[in-house]
Amino acid sequence: MSRITLTRLLPAACIAALAIAATPANAQFKNAKHAVEYRQGAFKVMALHFSNIGAMVNGKKPFDAAQAAFDANVVQTISALPWVAFGDDTESLNSDARPEIWLEKDKFLAASKKLQTATATLAETARTGDAAKLKVAFGETARSCKACHDAYKN
Ligand code: ASC
């Protein structure tokens, strides 16, 4: 291959490599049904660990700092996952997801980012072992959950 060809091709190869790197994670889904199951599973796991923190900070379970830190870490990690599973091909499938998700994609994405900011604070606060502060962070996160449910979930 001549040098001139290589010089011409390299930028194209770089762009192709970047495109692959930036391929949305929805490539992981076999089909739309699988994507819906994936996001529902993620929400279920998140809800279980989040509720566990709630039980602790609201005195329904003894406060266990290590357990709370573990739960909050799970919530933070999982909170990054469901959004890519709201692909256009999933809109027509039976679920609790409202059409507004696809009508207001930017707002929905912004709300998902807000949740992720809240869960990062939740995990950071849980690591301090301060139950009172964690209760505040729990409330902030719960408001973020609820805002999205009110707007986008049946
Ligand atoms: C939970 C849970 C939710 C949120 C939400 C907050 O514990 O499973 O989905 O809190 O109810 O309003």
Short mmCIF file of C-alpha atoms and ligand atoms in Angstrom, two decimals:
data_model
loop_
_atom_site.label_atom_id
_atom_site.label_comp_id
_atom_site.label_asym_id
_atom_site.label_seq_id
_atom_site.Cartn_x
_atom_site.Cartn_y
_atom_site.Cartn_z
CA MET A 1 0.00 0.00 0.00
CA SER A 2 1.43 3.36 -0.93
CA ARG A 3 2.10 5.96 1.72
CA ILE A 4 -0.45 8.30 0.23
CA THR A 5 -3.17 5.63 0.42
CA LEU A 6 -2.28 4.89 4.02
CA THR A 7 -2.41 8.59 4.91
CA ARG A 8 -5.83 8.79 3.34
CA LEU A 9 -7.12 5.64 4.97
CA LEU A 10 -5.87 6.21 8.50
CA PRO A 11 -8.37 8.91 9.44
CA ALA A 12 -11.17 6.73 8.07
CA ALA A 13 -9.90 3.77 10.10
CA CYS A 14 -9.78 5.95 13.22
CA ILE A 15 -13.33 7.12 12.65
CA ALA A 16 -14.46 3.52 12.16
CA ALA A 17 -12.71 2.48 15.39
CA LEU A 18 -14.35 5.36 17.25
CA ALA A 19 -17.73 4.43 15.85
CA ILE A 20 -17.31 0.89 17.13
CA ALA A 21 -16.22 2.17 20.55
CA ALA A 22 -19.26 4.45 20.65
CA THR A 23 -21.72 1.78 19.54
CA PRO A 24 -24.54 1.98 22.03
CA ALA A 25 -24.69 -0.90 24.45
CA ASN A 26 -28.09 -1.87 22.99
CA ALA A 27 -26.08 -4.00 20.58
CA GLN A 28 -26.04 -6.41 23.51
CA PHE A 29 -29.77 -7.12 23.17
CA LYS A 30 -30.90 -10.09 21.12
CA ASN A 31 -34.21 -8.35 20.41
CA ALA A 32 -36.62 -5.75 21.82
CA LYS A 33 -38.20 -8.18 24.28
CA HIS A 34 -34.79 -8.97 25.71
CA ALA A 35 -34.12 -5.24 26.12
CA VAL A 36 -37.38 -4.77 28.05
CA GLU A 37 -36.51 -7.71 30.32
CA TYR A 38 -33.04 -6.30 30.85
CA ARG A 39 -34.27 -2.87 31.92
CA GLN A 40 -37.02 -4.33 34.11
CA GLY A 41 -34.45 -6.60 35.77
CA ALA A 42 -32.13 -3.65 36.37
CA PHE A 43 -34.96 -1.62 37.95
CA LYS A 44 -35.92 -4.58 40.16
CA VAL A 45 -32.38 -5.07 41.44
CA MET A 46 -32.03 -1.33 42.02
CA ALA A 47 -35.38 -1.15 43.85
CA LEU A 48 -34.51 -4.03 46.17
CA HIS A 49 -31.21 -2.54 47.28
CA PHE A 50 -32.63 0.96 47.45
CA SER A 51 -35.56 -0.20 49.60
CA ASN A 52 -33.10 -1.92 51.91
CA ILE A 53 -31.39 1.42 52.52
CA GLY A 54 -34.81 2.97 53.07
CA ALA A 55 -35.70 0.35 55.67
CA MET A 56 -32.47 1.12 57.53
CA VAL A 57 -32.64 4.90 57.47
CA ASN A 58 -36.34 4.83 58.37
CA GLY A 59 -35.83 2.57 61.38
CA LYS A 60 -37.55 -0.49 59.95
CA LYS A 61 -34.30 -2.43 60.03
CA PRO A 62 -31.24 -1.89 62.24
CA PHE A 63 -28.71 0.42 60.60
CA ASP A 64 -25.76 -1.53 59.25
CA ALA A 65 -23.23 0.83 57.69
CA ALA A 66 -21.41 -1.85 55.69
CA GLN A 67 -24.68 -3.22 54.32
CA ALA A 68 -25.90 0.29 53.45
CA ALA A 69 -22.63 1.04 51.65
CA PHE A 70 -22.95 -2.22 49.72
CA ASP A 71 -26.58 -1.50 48.77
CA ALA A 72 -25.81 2.07 47.74
CA ASN A 73 -22.92 0.91 45.61
CA VAL A 74 -25.22 -1.56 43.83
CA VAL A 75 -27.81 1.18 43.31
CA GLN A 76 -25.19 3.52 41.87
CA THR A 77 -23.82 0.89 39.51
CA ILE A 78 -27.21 -0.31 38.31
CA SER A 79 -28.53 3.21 37.84
CA ALA A 80 -26.31 3.53 34.75
CA LEU A 81 -27.79 0.52 33.00
CA PRO A 82 -31.51 0.65 32.11
CA TRP A 83 -31.52 3.66 29.78
CA VAL A 84 -29.93 2.08 26.74
CA ALA A 85 -32.68 -0.57 26.86
CA PHE A 86 -35.36 2.02 25.94
CA GLY A 87 -34.60 1.70 22.24
CA ASP A 88 -37.13 2.75 19.60
CA ASP A 89 -37.85 -0.90 18.84
CA THR A 90 -39.10 -1.39 22.42
CA GLU A 91 -41.74 1.37 22.33
CA SER A 92 -44.54 -0.87 21.07
CA LEU A 93 -43.89 -3.69 23.53
CA ASN A 94 -46.15 -4.22 26.50
CA SER A 95 -44.63 -2.59 29.60
CA ASP A 96 -45.23 0.21 32.10
CA ALA A 97 -43.18 2.60 29.98
CA ARG A 98 -45.18 5.60 28.74
CA PRO A 99 -44.91 6.96 25.18
CA GLU A 100 -43.51 10.22 26.63
CA ILE A 101 -40.16 8.43 26.99
CA TRP A 102 -39.82 8.39 23.21
CA LEU A 103 -41.56 11.73 22.67
CA GLU A 104 -39.25 13.58 25.06
CA LYS A 105 -36.02 11.63 24.71
CA ASP A 106 -33.83 14.53 25.86
CA LYS A 107 -35.91 15.11 28.98
CA PHE A 108 -35.95 11.40 29.76
CA LEU A 109 -32.18 11.21 29.34
CA ALA A 110 -31.73 14.29 31.53
CA ALA A 111 -33.89 12.66 34.22
CA SER A 112 -31.76 9.50 34.01
CA LYS A 113 -28.63 11.62 34.49
CA LYS A 114 -30.22 13.29 37.49
CA LEU A 115 -30.83 9.90 39.04
CA GLN A 116 -27.22 8.90 38.42
CA THR A 117 -26.01 12.08 40.13
CA ALA A 118 -28.27 11.31 43.09
CA THR A 119 -27.09 7.70 43.34
CA ALA A 120 -23.45 8.81 43.21
CA THR A 121 -24.12 11.07 46.20
CA LEU A 122 -26.03 8.23 47.86
CA ALA A 123 -23.06 5.85 47.52
CA GLU A 124 -20.56 8.50 48.62
CA THR A 125 -22.69 9.33 51.66
CA ALA A 126 -23.22 5.66 52.53
CA ARG A 127 -19.44 5.18 52.63
CA THR A 128 -19.19 7.77 55.42
CA GLY A 129 -21.36 5.54 57.65
CA ASP A 130 -23.42 8.55 58.76
CA ALA A 131 -27.03 7.32 58.99
CA ALA A 132 -28.56 10.80 59.31
CA LYS A 133 -26.78 12.07 56.20
CA LEU A 134 -27.67 8.88 54.37
CA LYS A 135 -31.33 9.46 55.18
CA VAL A 136 -31.10 12.85 53.42
CA ALA A 137 -29.34 11.32 50.39
CA PHE A 138 -31.95 8.55 50.35
CA GLY A 139 -34.73 11.14 50.24
CA GLU A 140 -33.04 13.02 47.39
CA THR A 141 -32.67 9.81 45.40
CA ALA A 142 -36.25 8.73 46.11
CA ARG A 143 -37.48 12.08 44.75
CA SER A 144 -35.52 11.44 41.58
CA CYS A 145 -37.03 7.93 41.27
CA LYS A 146 -40.50 9.34 41.82
CA ALA A 147 -40.16 12.25 39.38
CA CYS A 148 -39.39 9.79 36.61
CA HIS A 149 -42.13 7.36 37.64
CA ASP A 150 -44.69 10.19 37.69
CA ALA A 151 -43.74 11.36 34.21
CA TYR A 152 -42.79 8.16 32.44
CA LYS A 153 -44.17 5.07 34.20
CA ASN A 154 -47.72 3.75 34.26
C1 ASC B 1 -38.15 2.67 46.40
C2 ASC B 1 -38.46 2.05 45.17
C3 ASC B 1 -38.74 3.02 44.28
C4 ASC B 1 -38.56 4.34 44.90
C5 ASC B 1 -39.74 5.23 44.76
C6 ASC B 1 -39.47 6.55 45.41
O1 ASC B 1 -37.81 2.12 47.43
O2 ASC B 1 -38.50 0.76 44.90
O3 ASC B 1 -39.07 2.86 43.02
O4 ASC B 1 -38.27 4.04 46.27
O5 ASC B 1 -40.84 4.63 45.33
O6 ASC B 1 -40.58 7.35 45.33
#
